[in-house]
Amino acid sequence: MDKIEQDQPNMPDPWASLRGFTAARIAIGRTGDSIPLQQMLEFKLAHAHARDAVYSKLDVDALHDSLSQFNLPLHHLHSKAAHREKYLTRPDYGRRLDDASAELLQNQPPVAITLIITDGLSATAVNQYALNLLRLLIPKLVAANVGALNIAIVEQGRVAIADEIGQAFAAKMSVILIGERPGLTAPDSMSAYLTYQPKVGLTDEARNCISNIRPEGLAIPAAADKLFYLMTQALKRKLSGVDLKDNQGLLGS
């Protein structure tokens, strides 16, 4: 027994090879009954980054200035959640426009696709990646002659707010770029949701989602290609959600 105990500290760590495949906290070791100090500090830092992401603010002015390059109608809207605390405690408020925004969208000209940018649970992600994705996506849509486009920036929004906006524009499709709930390894992850014939009252099975858009996840060029493929397939097949399968790259897709 003594010989085995002496040899154990020098035994190879069976988990070590897995660290190259995941950012998850595995095989972090221990000091007594606790984890090592360095790993504890890294955990606390990651937790702080996640909390900061939840309370980060959409950089509306910078987005507005940058989005003007596309020469598309641009609308600045707000959900019923007047501030962040209300947004976090009343998710239903983030799914609907406030009265001023709903009034602003009355009698707007119809569009084929409305592109929506909102903070979600990580404005950090949207501030960093939304513009770069649209720079790749919008030229593809224009070249494909999909029809009229517009853009909306929404503060304190959740995914379903795209249904009300799309309905207001009588859009064939809504696409919303939104910050994902941050995790301890990904405080800056963005998602894209698309919905064919959006209208108030739809539920999640009516949407398609592309998630984990960030350099360490799904790279922006790949995300733009995937989103364009799903959008064009949705327009062609006149559907989205669980009925729209991702067959990109497959023969006959």
JSON list of C-alpha atoms in Angstrom, two decimals:
[
{"chain": "A", "resi": 1, "resn": "MET", "atom": "CA", "xyz": [0.00, 0.00, 0.00]},
{"chain": "A", "resi": 2, "resn": "ASP", "atom": "CA", "xyz": [2.81, 2.40, 0.89]},
{"chain": "A", "resi": 3, "resn": "LYS", "atom": "CA", "xyz": [4.43, 1.81, -2.51]},
{"chain": "A", "resi": 4, "resn": "ILE", "atom": "CA", "xyz": [1.14, 2.56, -4.34]},
{"chain": "A", "resi": 5, "resn": "GLU", "atom": "CA", "xyz": [0.58, 5.76, -2.36]},
{"chain": "A", "resi": 6, "resn": "GLN", "atom": "CA", "xyz": [4.09, 6.92, -3.18]},
{"chain": "A", "resi": 7, "resn": "ASP", "atom": "CA", "xyz": [3.60, 6.32, -6.89]},
{"chain": "A", "resi": 8, "resn": "GLN", "atom": "CA", "xyz": [0.16, 8.02, -7.18]},
{"chain": "A", "resi": 9, "resn": "PRO", "atom": "CA", "xyz": [1.45, 11.64, -7.32]},
{"chain": "A", "resi": 10, "resn": "ASN", "atom": "CA", "xyz": [3.50, 10.75, -10.39]},
{"chain": "A", "resi": 11, "resn": "MET", "atom": "CA", "xyz": [0.71, 8.96, -12.21]},
{"chain": "A", "resi": 12, "resn": "PRO", "atom": "CA", "xyz": [-0.48, 10.67, -15.43]},
{"chain": "A", "resi": 13, "resn": "ASP", "atom": "CA", "xyz": [-3.69, 12.64, -15.14]},
{"chain": "A", "resi": 14, "resn": "PRO", "atom": "CA", "xyz": [-6.32, 10.65, -17.11]},
{"chain": "A", "resi": 15, "resn": "TRP", "atom": "CA", "xyz": [-8.32, 13.86, -17.71]},
{"chain": "A", "resi": 16, "resn": "ALA", "atom": "CA", "xyz": [-5.45, 15.98, -18.99]},
{"chain": "A", "resi": 17, "resn": "SER", "atom": "CA", "xyz": [-5.92, 15.15, -22.67]},
{"chain": "A", "resi": 18, "resn": "LEU", "atom": "CA", "xyz": [-9.55, 16.31, -22.54]},
{"chain": "A", "resi": 19, "resn": "ARG", "atom": "CA", "xyz": [-8.57, 19.88, -21.67]},
{"chain": "A", "resi": 20, "resn": "GLY", "atom": "CA", "xyz": [-7.61, 20.42, -25.28]},
{"chain": "A", "resi": 21, "resn": "PHE", "atom": "CA", "xyz": [-11.19, 19.80, -26.41]},
{"chain": "A", "resi": 22, "resn": "THR", "atom": "CA", "xyz": [-13.26, 21.87, -23.98]},
{"chain": "A", "resi": 23, "resn": "ALA", "atom": "CA", "xyz": [-13.21, 25.10, -22.02]},
{"chain": "A", "resi": 24, "resn": "ALA", "atom": "CA", "xyz": [-15.17, 23.39, -19.25]},
{"chain": "A", "resi": 25, "resn": "ARG", "atom": "CA", "xyz": [-13.54, 23.28, -15.84]},
{"chain": "A", "resi": 26, "resn": "ILE", "atom": "CA", "xyz": [-12.33, 19.69, -15.63]},
{"chain": "A", "resi": 27, "resn": "ALA", "atom": "CA", "xyz": [-9.33, 18.17, -13.87]},
{"chain": "A", "resi": 28, "resn": "ILE", "atom": "CA", "xyz": [-8.64, 21.38, -11.97]},
{"chain": "A", "resi": 29, "resn": "GLY", "atom": "CA", "xyz": [-7.07, 19.51, -9.06]},
{"chain": "A", "resi": 30, "resn": "ARG", "atom": "CA", "xyz": [-7.51, 20.23, -5.39]},
{"chain": "A", "resi": 31, "resn": "THR", "atom": "CA", "xyz": [-5.73, 21.57, -2.35]},
{"chain": "A", "resi": 32, "resn": "GLY", "atom": "CA", "xyz": [-6.97, 19.71, 0.68]},
{"chain": "A", "resi": 33, "resn": "ASP", "atom": "CA", "xyz": [-10.77, 19.81, 0.48]},
{"chain": "A", "resi": 34, "resn": "SER", "atom": "CA", "xyz": [-10.86, 22.81, -1.88]},
{"chain": "A", "resi": 35, "resn": "ILE", "atom": "CA", "xyz": [-9.77, 23.63, -5.41]},
{"chain": "A", "resi": 36, "resn": "PRO", "atom": "CA", "xyz": [-6.40, 25.33, -5.94]},
{"chain": "A", "resi": 37, "resn": "LEU", "atom": "CA", "xyz": [-6.20, 29.08, -5.44]},
{"chain": "A", "resi": 38, "resn": "GLN", "atom": "CA", "xyz": [-5.47, 29.90, -9.09]},
{"chain": "A", "resi": 39, "resn": "GLN", "atom": "CA", "xyz": [-8.49, 27.95, -10.31]},
{"chain": "A", "resi": 40, "resn": "MET", "atom": "CA", "xyz": [-10.67, 29.58, -7.66]},
{"chain": "A", "resi": 41, "resn": "LEU", "atom": "CA", "xyz": [-9.60, 33.05, -8.80]},
{"chain": "A", "resi": 42, "resn": "GLU", "atom": "CA", "xyz": [-10.24, 32.12, -12.45]},
{"chain": "A", "resi": 43, "resn": "PHE", "atom": "CA", "xyz": [-13.73, 30.89, -11.53]},
{"chain": "A", "resi": 44, "resn": "LYS", "atom": "CA", "xyz": [-14.54, 34.13, -9.71]},
{"chain": "A", "resi": 45, "resn": "LEU", "atom": "CA", "xyz": [-13.29, 36.18, -12.66]},
{"chain": "A", "resi": 46, "resn": "ALA", "atom": "CA", "xyz": [-15.43, 34.18, -15.10]},
{"chain": "A", "resi": 47, "resn": "HIS", "atom": "CA", "xyz": [-18.45, 34.65, -12.84]},
{"chain": "A", "resi": 48, "resn": "ALA", "atom": "CA", "xyz": [-17.81, 38.41, -12.77]},
{"chain": "A", "resi": 49, "resn": "HIS", "atom": "CA", "xyz": [-17.60, 38.52, -16.58]},
{"chain": "A", "resi": 50, "resn": "ALA", "atom": "CA", "xyz": [-20.93, 36.67, -16.83]},
{"chain": "A", "resi": 51, "resn": "ARG", "atom": "CA", "xyz": [-22.63, 39.10, -14.42]},
{"chain": "A", "resi": 52, "resn": "ASP", "atom": "CA", "xyz": [-21.16, 42.07, -16.29]},
{"chain": "A", "resi": 53, "resn": "ALA", "atom": "CA", "xyz": [-22.52, 40.68, -19.58]},
{"chain": "A", "resi": 54, "resn": "VAL", "atom": "CA", "xyz": [-26.04, 40.43, -18.16]},
{"chain": "A", "resi": 55, "resn": "TYR", "atom": "CA", "xyz": [-25.94, 44.09, -17.12]},
{"chain": "A", "resi": 56, "resn": "SER", "atom": "CA", "xyz": [-24.06, 45.36, -20.17]},
{"chain": "A", "resi": 57, "resn": "LYS", "atom": "CA", "xyz": [-25.74, 48.03, -22.30]},
{"chain": "A", "resi": 58, "resn": "LEU", "atom": "CA", "xyz": [-26.43, 48.08, -26.00]},
{"chain": "A", "resi": 59, "resn": "ASP", "atom": "CA", "xyz": [-24.24, 50.71, -27.67]},
{"chain": "A", "resi": 60, "resn": "VAL", "atom": "CA", "xyz": [-27.13, 52.27, -29.55]},
{"chain": "A", "resi": 61, "resn": "ASP", "atom": "CA", "xyz": [-25.27, 55.32, -30.84]},
{"chain": "A", "resi": 62, "resn": "ALA", "atom": "CA", "xyz": [-22.34, 53.34, -32.24]},
{"chain": "A", "resi": 63, "resn": "LEU", "atom": "CA", "xyz": [-24.67, 50.78, -33.80]},
{"chain": "A", "resi": 64, "resn": "HIS", "atom": "CA", "xyz": [-26.85, 53.48, -35.34]},
{"chain": "A", "resi": 65, "resn": "ASP", "atom": "CA", "xyz": [-23.85, 55.21, -36.90]},
{"chain": "A", "resi": 66, "resn": "SER", "atom": "CA", "xyz": [-22.37, 51.97, -38.22]},
{"chain": "A", "resi": 67, "resn": "LEU", "atom": "CA", "xyz": [-25.64, 50.58, -39.58]},
{"chain": "A", "resi": 68, "resn": "SER", "atom": "CA", "xyz": [-26.18, 53.70, -41.69]},
{"chain": "A", "resi": 69, "resn": "GLN", "atom": "CA", "xyz": [-23.62, 52.26, -44.14]},
{"chain": "A", "resi": 70, "resn": "PHE", "atom": "CA", "xyz": [-26.28, 49.87, -45.44]},
{"chain": "A", "resi": 71, "resn": "ASN", "atom": "CA", "xyz": [-28.62, 52.66, -46.56]},
{"chain": "A", "resi": 72, "resn": "LEU", "atom": "CA", "xyz": [-31.63, 50.79, -45.19]},
{"chain": "A", "resi": 73, "resn": "PRO", "atom": "CA", "xyz": [-34.53, 52.16, -43.14]},
{"chain": "A", "resi": 74, "resn": "LEU", "atom": "CA", "xyz": [-33.41, 52.10, -39.52]},
{"chain": "A", "resi": 75, "resn": "HIS", "atom": "CA", "xyz": [-35.74, 52.16, -36.50]},
{"chain": "A", "resi": 76, "resn": "HIS", "atom": "CA", "xyz": [-34.87, 52.61, -32.84]},
{"chain": "A", "resi": 77, "resn": "LEU", "atom": "CA", "xyz": [-37.34, 50.79, -30.59]},
{"chain": "A", "resi": 78, "resn": "HIS", "atom": "CA", "xyz": [-37.78, 49.79, -26.94]},
{"chain": "A", "resi": 79, "resn": "SER", "atom": "CA", "xyz": [-39.55, 46.93, -25.21]},
{"chain": "A", "resi": 80, "resn": "LYS", "atom": "CA", "xyz": [-42.03, 47.32, -22.37]},
{"chain": "A", "resi": 81, "resn": "ALA", "atom": "CA", "xyz": [-39.15, 46.73, -19.94]},
{"chain": "A", "resi": 82, "resn": "ALA", "atom": "CA", "xyz": [-38.22, 50.29, -19.04]},
{"chain": "A", "resi": 83, "resn": "HIS", "atom": "CA", "xyz": [-34.96, 49.32, -17.32]},
{"chain": "A", "resi": 84, "resn": "ARG", "atom": "CA", "xyz": [-32.73, 46.29, -16.74]},
{"chain": "A", "resi": 85, "resn": "GLU", "atom": "CA", "xyz": [-34.21, 45.23, -13.42]},
{"chain": "A", "resi": 86, "resn": "LYS", "atom": "CA", "xyz": [-37.68, 45.09, -14.96]},
{"chain": "A", "resi": 87, "resn": "TYR", "atom": "CA", "xyz": [-36.28, 43.20, -17.95]},
{"chain": "A", "resi": 88, "resn": "LEU", "atom": "CA", "xyz": [-34.79, 40.51, -15.70]},
{"chain": "A", "resi": 89, "resn": "THR", "atom": "CA", "xyz": [-37.79, 40.13, -13.40]},
{"chain": "A", "resi": 90, "resn": "ARG", "atom": "CA", "xyz": [-40.52, 40.36, -16.07]},
{"chain": "A", "resi": 91, "resn": "PRO", "atom": "CA", "xyz": [-39.45, 38.39, -19.16]},
{"chain": "A", "resi": 92, "resn": "ASP", "atom": "CA", "xyz": [-42.87, 39.03, -20.73]},
{"chain": "A", "resi": 93, "resn": "TYR", "atom": "CA", "xyz": [-42.11, 42.76, -20.86]},
{"chain": "A", "resi": 94, "resn": "GLY", "atom": "CA", "xyz": [-39.08, 42.08, -23.05]},
{"chain": "A", "resi": 95, "resn": "ARG", "atom": "CA", "xyz": [-41.25, 40.26, -25.60]},
{"chain": "A", "resi": 96, "resn": "ARG", "atom": "CA", "xyz": [-43.45, 43.23, -26.48]},
{"chain": "A", "resi": 97, "resn": "LEU", "atom": "CA", "xyz": [-42.85, 46.79, -27.64]},
{"chain": "A", "resi": 98, "resn": "ASP", "atom": "CA", "xyz": [-43.66, 49.73, -25.43]},
{"chain": "A", "resi": 99, "resn": "ASP", "atom": "CA", "xyz": [-46.50, 52.00, -26.48]},
{"chain": "A", "resi": 100, "resn": "ALA", "atom": "CA", "xyz": [-44.26, 54.61, -28.12]},
{"chain": "A", "resi": 101, "resn": "SER", "atom": "CA", "xyz": [-42.48, 52.02, -30.26]},
{"chain": "A", "resi": 102, "resn": "ALA", "atom": "CA", "xyz": [-45.72, 50.30, -31.25]},
{"chain": "A", "resi": 103, "resn": "GLU", "atom": "CA", "xyz": [-47.14, 53.66, -32.32]},
{"chain": "A", "resi": 104, "resn": "LEU", "atom": "CA", "xyz": [-43.97, 54.44, -34.28]},
{"chain": "A", "resi": 105, "resn": "LEU", "atom": "CA", "xyz": [-44.45, 51.29, -36.36]},
{"chain": "A", "resi": 106, "resn": "GLN", "atom": "CA", "xyz": [-48.01, 52.05, -37.36]},
{"chain": "A", "resi": 107, "resn": "ASN", "atom": "CA", "xyz": [-48.55, 52.54, -41.10]},
{"chain": "A", "resi": 108, "resn": "GLN", "atom": "CA", "xyz": [-44.97, 51.61, -42.01]},
{"chain": "A", "resi": 109, "resn": "PRO", "atom": "CA", "xyz": [-44.31, 50.35, -45.56]},
{"chain": "A", "resi": 110, "resn": "PRO", "atom": "CA", "xyz": [-44.11, 46.55, -45.75]},
{"chain": "A", "resi": 111, "resn": "VAL", "atom": "CA", "xyz": [-40.78, 44.75, -46.15]},
{"chain": "A", "resi": 112, "resn": "ALA", "atom": "CA", "xyz": [-39.72, 41.27, -47.11]},
{"chain": "A", "resi": 113, "resn": "ILE", "atom": "CA", "xyz": [-37.29, 40.87, -44.21]},
{"chain": "A", "resi": 114, "resn": "THR", "atom": "CA", "xyz": [-36.83, 42.88, -41.04]},
{"chain": "A", "resi": 115, "resn": "LEU", "atom": "CA", "xyz": [-33.42, 42.52, -39.37]},
{"chain": "A", "resi": 116, "resn": "ILE", "atom": "CA", "xyz": [-33.50, 43.17, -35.64]},
{"chain": "A", "resi": 117, "resn": "ILE", "atom": "CA", "xyz": [-30.66, 43.76, -33.20]},
{"chain": "A", "resi": 118, "resn": "THR", "atom": "CA", "xyz": [-31.32, 43.54, -29.47]},
{"chain": "A", "resi": 119, "resn": "ASP", "atom": "CA", "xyz": [-29.32, 43.15, -26.29]},
{"chain": "A", "resi": 120, "resn": "GLY", "atom": "CA", "xyz": [-30.88, 40.03, -24.81]},
{"chain": "A", "resi": 121, "resn": "LEU", "atom": "CA", "xyz": [-28.80, 38.75, -21.91]},
{"chain": "A", "resi": 122, "resn": "SER", "atom": "CA", "xyz": [-25.45, 39.87, -23.30]},
{"chain": "A", "resi": 123, "resn": "ALA", "atom": "CA", "xyz": [-25.30, 43.23, -25.02]},
{"chain": "A", "resi": 124, "resn": "THR", "atom": "CA", "xyz": [-21.53, 42.67, -24.97]},
{"chain": "A", "resi": 125, "resn": "ALA", "atom": "CA", "xyz": [-21.89, 39.97, -27.62]},
{"chain": "A", "resi": 126, "resn": "VAL", "atom": "CA", "xyz": [-24.20, 42.04, -29.80]},
{"chain": "A", "resi": 127, "resn": "ASN", "atom": "CA", "xyz": [-21.99, 45.11, -29.60]},
{"chain": "A", "resi": 128, "resn": "GLN", "atom": "CA", "xyz": [-19.02, 43.04, -30.74]},
{"chain": "A", "resi": 129, "resn": "TYR", "atom": "CA", "xyz": [-20.46, 40.76, -33.42]},
{"chain": "A", "resi": 130, "resn": "ALA", "atom": "CA", "xyz": [-23.80, 41.94, -34.84]},
{"chain": "A", "resi": 131, "resn": "LEU", "atom": "CA", "xyz": [-22.39, 44.53, -37.24]},
{"chain": "A", "resi": 132, "resn": "ASN", "atom": "CA", "xyz": [-19.74, 42.17, -38.63]},
{"chain": "A", "resi": 133, "resn": "LEU", "atom": "CA", "xyz": [-22.36, 39.50, -39.28]},
{"chain": "A", "resi": 134, "resn": "LEU", "atom": "CA", "xyz": [-24.66, 41.96, -41.07]},
{"chain": "A", "resi": 135, "resn": "ARG", "atom": "CA", "xyz": [-21.76, 43.16, -43.21]},
{"chain": "A", "resi": 136, "resn": "LEU", "atom": "CA", "xyz": [-21.56, 39.66, -44.63]},
{"chain": "A", "resi": 137, "resn": "LEU", "atom": "CA", "xyz": [-25.27, 38.84, -44.63]},
{"chain": "A", "resi": 138, "resn": "ILE", "atom": "CA", "xyz": [-26.86, 41.93, -46.15]},
{"chain": "A", "resi": 139, "resn": "PRO", "atom": "CA", "xyz": [-24.87, 41.88, -49.43]},
{"chain": "A", "resi": 140, "resn": "LYS", "atom": "CA", "xyz": [-25.89, 38.23, -49.85]},
{"chain": "A", "resi": 141, "resn": "LEU", "atom": "CA", "xyz": [-29.55, 39.12, -49.37]},
{"chain": "A", "resi": 142, "resn": "VAL", "atom": "CA", "xyz": [-29.34, 42.04, -51.79]},
{"chain": "A", "resi": 143, "resn": "ALA", "atom": "CA", "xyz": [-27.62, 39.90, -54.42]},
{"chain": "A", "resi": 144, "resn": "ALA", "atom": "CA", "xyz": [-30.30, 37.23, -53.99]},
{"chain": "A", "resi": 145, "resn": "ASN", "atom": "CA", "xyz": [-32.99, 39.86, -54.61]},
{"chain": "A", "resi": 146, "resn": "VAL", "atom": "CA", "xyz": [-35.06, 38.76, -51.62]},
{"chain": "A", "resi": 147, "resn": "GLY", "atom": "CA", "xyz": [-37.01, 42.03, -51.50]},
{"chain": "A", "resi": 148, "resn": "ALA", "atom": "CA", "xyz": [-37.10, 45.11, -49.29]},
{"chain": "A", "resi": 149, "resn": "LEU", "atom": "CA", "xyz": [-35.08, 45.07, -46.06]},
{"chain": "A", "resi": 150, "resn": "ASN", "atom": "CA", "xyz": [-35.04, 47.22, -42.97]},
{"chain": "A", "resi": 151, "resn": "ILE", "atom": "CA", "xyz": [-33.25, 47.21, -39.62]},
{"chain": "A", "resi": 152, "resn": "ALA", "atom": "CA", "xyz": [-34.48, 47.76, -36.07]},
{"chain": "A", "resi": 153, "resn": "ILE", "atom": "CA", "xyz": [-32.42, 48.32, -32.94]},
{"chain": "A", "resi": 154, "resn": "VAL", "atom": "CA", "xyz": [-34.37, 47.28, -29.84]},
{"chain": "A", "resi": 155, "resn": "GLU", "atom": "CA", "xyz": [-33.37, 47.98, -26.26]},
{"chain": "A", "resi": 156, "resn": "GLN", "atom": "CA", "xyz": [-34.27, 45.45, -23.53]},
{"chain": "A", "resi": 157, "resn": "GLY", "atom": "CA", "xyz": [-35.60, 42.92, -26.04]},
{"chain": "A", "resi": 158, "resn": "ARG", "atom": "CA", "xyz": [-36.18, 39.18, -25.98]},
{"chain": "A", "resi": 159, "resn": "VAL", "atom": "CA", "xyz": [-36.52, 36.78, -28.91]},
{"chain": "A", "resi": 160, "resn": "ALA", "atom": "CA", "xyz": [-40.30, 37.00, -29.30]},
{"chain": "A", "resi": 161, "resn": "ILE", "atom": "CA", "xyz": [-40.26, 40.76, -29.77]},
{"chain": "A", "resi": 162, "resn": "ALA", "atom": "CA", "xyz": [-39.29, 40.01, -33.38]},
{"chain": "A", "resi": 163, "resn": "ASP", "atom": "CA", "xyz": [-42.79, 38.62, -33.91]},
{"chain": "A", "resi": 164, "resn": "GLU", "atom": "CA", "xyz": [-44.47, 41.92, -33.11]},
{"chain": "A", "resi": 165, "resn": "ILE", "atom": "CA", "xyz": [-41.98, 43.90, -35.18]},
{"chain": "A", "resi": 166, "resn": "GLY", "atom": "CA", "xyz": [-42.27, 41.56, -38.14]},
{"chain": "A", "resi": 167, "resn": "GLN", "atom": "CA", "xyz": [-46.06, 41.71, -37.97]},
{"chain": "A", "resi": 168, "resn": "ALA", "atom": "CA", "xyz": [-46.00, 45.50, -37.88]},
{"chain": "A", "resi": 169, "resn": "PHE", "atom": "CA", "xyz": [-43.99, 45.54, -41.10]},
{"chain": "A", "resi": 170, "resn": "ALA", "atom": "CA", "xyz": [-46.07, 42.77, -42.70]},
{"chain": "A", "resi": 171, "resn": "ALA", "atom": "CA", "xyz": [-42.71, 41.05, -43.20]},
{"chain": "A", "resi": 172, "resn": "LYS", "atom": "CA", "xyz": [-42.31, 37.67, -44.79]},
{"chain": "A", "resi": 173, "resn": "MET", "atom": "CA", "xyz": [-39.54, 37.01, -42.29]},
{"chain": "A", "resi": 174, "resn": "SER", "atom": "CA", "xyz": [-37.98, 38.44, -39.16]},
{"chain": "A", "resi": 175, "resn": "VAL", "atom": "CA", "xyz": [-34.39, 37.80, -38.10]},
{"chain": "A", "resi": 176, "resn": "ILE", "atom": "CA", "xyz": [-33.21, 38.80, -34.64]},
{"chain": "A", "resi": 177, "resn": "LEU", "atom": "CA", "xyz": [-29.60, 38.94, -33.43]},
{"chain": "A", "resi": 178, "resn": "ILE", "atom": "CA", "xyz": [-29.55, 38.67, -29.66]},
{"chain": "A", "resi": 179, "resn": "GLY", "atom": "CA", "xyz": [-27.08, 38.13, -26.83]},
{"chain": "A", "resi": 180, "resn": "GLU", "atom": "CA", "xyz": [-27.27, 34.69, -25.24]},
{"chain": "A", "resi": 181, "resn": "ARG", "atom": "CA", "xyz": [-27.45, 33.94, -21.54]},
{"chain": "A", "resi": 182, "resn": "PRO", "atom": "CA", "xyz": [-23.77, 34.11, -20.51]},
{"chain": "A", "resi": 183, "resn": "GLY", "atom": "CA", "xyz": [-22.00, 31.10, -19.11]},
{"chain": "A", "resi": 184, "resn": "LEU", "atom": "CA", "xyz": [-18.79, 30.79, -17.14]},
{"chain": "A", "resi": 185, "resn": "THR", "atom": "CA", "xyz": [-16.84, 30.11, -20.35]},
{"chain": "A", "resi": 186, "resn": "ALA", "atom": "CA", "xyz": [-18.85, 32.26, -22.79]},
{"chain": "A", "resi": 187, "resn": "PRO", "atom": "CA", "xyz": [-20.03, 35.70, -21.67]},
{"chain": "A", "resi": 188, "resn": "ASP", "atom": "CA", "xyz": [-20.02, 36.99, -25.26]},
{"chain": "A", "resi": 189, "resn": "SER", "atom": "CA", "xyz": [-22.13, 34.54, -27.25]},
{"chain": "A", "resi": 190, "resn": "MET", "atom": "CA", "xyz": [-24.71, 35.76, -29.80]},
{"chain": "A", "resi": 191, "resn": "SER", "atom": "CA", "xyz": [-27.63, 33.93, -31.38]},
{"chain": "A", "resi": 192, "resn": "ALA", "atom": "CA", "xyz": [-29.67, 34.51, -34.53]},
{"chain": "A", "resi": 193, "resn": "TYR", "atom": "CA", "xyz": [-33.35, 33.50, -34.72]},
{"chain": "A", "resi": 194, "resn": "LEU", "atom": "CA", "xyz": [-35.40, 33.55, -37.91]},
{"chain": "A", "resi": 195, "resn": "THR", "atom": "CA", "xyz": [-39.16, 33.26, -38.22]},
{"chain": "A", "resi": 196, "resn": "TYR", "atom": "CA", "xyz": [-41.24, 32.97, -41.38]},
{"chain": "A", "resi": 197, "resn": "GLN", "atom": "CA", "xyz": [-44.45, 35.04, -41.35]},
{"chain": "A", "resi": 198, "resn": "PRO", "atom": "CA", "xyz": [-43.87, 36.41, -37.84]},
{"chain": "A", "resi": 199, "resn": "LYS", "atom": "CA", "xyz": [-46.87, 37.39, -35.75]},
{"chain": "A", "resi": 200, "resn": "VAL", "atom": "CA", "xyz": [-47.62, 37.90, -32.09]},
{"chain": "A", "resi": 201, "resn": "GLY", "atom": "CA", "xyz": [-48.36, 34.65, -30.28]},
{"chain": "A", "resi": 202, "resn": "LEU", "atom": "CA", "xyz": [-45.89, 32.33, -32.02]},
{"chain": "A", "resi": 203, "resn": "THR", "atom": "CA", "xyz": [-43.84, 29.99, -29.86]},
{"chain": "A", "resi": 204, "resn": "ASP", "atom": "CA", "xyz": [-40.33, 28.62, -30.15]},
{"chain": "A", "resi": 205, "resn": "GLU", "atom": "CA", "xyz": [-41.13, 25.75, -32.52]},
{"chain": "A", "resi": 206, "resn": "ALA", "atom": "CA", "xyz": [-41.85, 28.36, -35.20]},
{"chain": "A", "resi": 207, "resn": "ARG", "atom": "CA", "xyz": [-38.26, 29.65, -35.18]},
{"chain": "A", "resi": 208, "resn": "ASN", "atom": "CA", "xyz": [-34.85, 28.46, -36.30]},
{"chain": "A", "resi": 209, "resn": "CYS", "atom": "CA", "xyz": [-31.87, 29.29, -34.12]},
{"chain": "A", "resi": 210, "resn": "ILE", "atom": "CA", "xyz": [-28.16, 29.60, -34.83]},
{"chain": "A", "resi": 211, "resn": "SER", "atom": "CA", "xyz": [-26.34, 29.83, -31.50]},
{"chain": "A", "resi": 212, "resn": "ASN", "atom": "CA", "xyz": [-22.89, 30.38, -30.02]},
{"chain": "A", "resi": 213, "resn": "ILE", "atom": "CA", "xyz": [-21.83, 32.94, -32.63]},
{"chain": "A", "resi": 214, "resn": "ARG", "atom": "CA", "xyz": [-18.41, 34.14, -31.47]},
{"chain": "A", "resi": 215, "resn": "PRO", "atom": "CA", "xyz": [-14.76, 33.54, -32.37]},
{"chain": "A", "resi": 216, "resn": "GLU", "atom": "CA", "xyz": [-14.43, 30.57, -29.98]},
{"chain": "A", "resi": 217, "resn": "GLY", "atom": "CA", "xyz": [-17.74, 29.07, -31.17]},
{"chain": "A", "resi": 218, "resn": "LEU", "atom": "CA", "xyz": [-19.36, 29.43, -34.59]},
{"chain": "A", "resi": 219, "resn": "ALA", "atom": "CA", "xyz": [-17.24, 31.95, -36.49]},
{"chain": "A", "resi": 220, "resn": "ILE", "atom": "CA", "xyz": [-19.04, 34.95, -37.95]},
{"chain": "A", "resi": 221, "resn": "PRO", "atom": "CA", "xyz": [-18.45, 34.03, -41.64]},
{"chain": "A", "resi": 222, "resn": "ALA", "atom": "CA", "xyz": [-19.81, 30.53, -41.04]},
{"chain": "A", "resi": 223, "resn": "ALA", "atom": "CA", "xyz": [-22.76, 31.96, -39.12]},
{"chain": "A", "resi": 224, "resn": "ALA", "atom": "CA", "xyz": [-23.55, 34.39, -41.95]},
{"chain": "A", "resi": 225, "resn": "ASP", "atom": "CA", "xyz": [-23.45, 31.55, -44.49]},
{"chain": "A", "resi": 226, "resn": "LYS", "atom": "CA", "xyz": [-25.66, 29.34, -42.33]},
{"chain": "A", "resi": 227, "resn": "LEU", "atom": "CA", "xyz": [-28.15, 32.13, -41.69]},
{"chain": "A", "resi": 228, "resn": "PHE", "atom": "CA", "xyz": [-28.35, 33.06, -45.36]},
{"chain": "A", "resi": 229, "resn": "TYR", "atom": "CA", "xyz": [-28.96, 29.43, -46.29]},
{"chain": "A", "resi": 230, "resn": "LEU", "atom": "CA", "xyz": [-31.78, 29.03, -43.76]},
{"chain": "A", "resi": 231, "resn": "MET", "atom": "CA", "xyz": [-33.34, 32.35, -44.73]},
{"chain": "A", "resi": 232, "resn": "THR", "atom": "CA", "xyz": [-33.43, 31.54, -48.43]},
{"chain": "A", "resi": 233, "resn": "GLN", "atom": "CA", "xyz": [-34.77, 28.05, -47.70]},
{"chain": "A", "resi": 234, "resn": "ALA", "atom": "CA", "xyz": [-37.48, 29.53, -45.48]},
{"chain": "A", "resi": 235, "resn": "LEU", "atom": "CA", "xyz": [-38.55, 31.93, -48.21]},
{"chain": "A", "resi": 236, "resn": "LYS", "atom": "CA", "xyz": [-38.49, 29.16, -50.82]},
{"chain": "A", "resi": 237, "resn": "ARG", "atom": "CA", "xyz": [-40.40, 26.64, -48.72]},
{"chain": "A", "resi": 238, "resn": "LYS", "atom": "CA", "xyz": [-42.61, 29.22, -46.96]},
{"chain": "A", "resi": 239, "resn": "LEU", "atom": "CA", "xyz": [-41.94, 27.84, -43.49]},
{"chain": "A", "resi": 240, "resn": "SER", "atom": "CA", "xyz": [-39.54, 27.93, -40.57]},
{"chain": "A", "resi": 241, "resn": "GLY", "atom": "CA", "xyz": [-38.99, 26.27, -37.22]},
{"chain": "A", "resi": 242, "resn": "VAL", "atom": "CA", "xyz": [-39.21, 22.52, -36.71]},
{"chain": "A", "resi": 243, "resn": "ASP", "atom": "CA", "xyz": [-40.40, 22.04, -40.29]},
{"chain": "A", "resi": 244, "resn": "LEU", "atom": "CA", "xyz": [-37.29, 23.68, -41.76]},
{"chain": "A", "resi": 245, "resn": "LYS", "atom": "CA", "xyz": [-34.31, 21.33, -41.63]},
{"chain": "A", "resi": 246, "resn": "ASP", "atom": "CA", "xyz": [-30.69, 22.35, -41.94]},
{"chain": "A", "resi": 247, "resn": "ASN", "atom": "CA", "xyz": [-29.56, 20.36, -44.95]},
{"chain": "A", "resi": 248, "resn": "GLN", "atom": "CA", "xyz": [-26.82, 22.73, -46.00]},
{"chain": "A", "resi": 249, "resn": "GLY", "atom": "CA", "xyz": [-24.15, 20.87, -47.92]},
{"chain": "A", "resi": 250, "resn": "LEU", "atom": "CA", "xyz": [-26.28, 17.81, -48.51]},
{"chain": "A", "resi": 251, "resn": "LEU", "atom": "CA", "xyz": [-27.06, 16.65, -52.03]},
{"chain": "A", "resi": 252, "resn": "GLY", "atom": "CA", "xyz": [-30.34, 18.13, -53.28]},
{"chain": "A", "resi": 253, "resn": "SER", "atom": "CA", "xyz": [-30.70, 20.64, -50.46]}
]
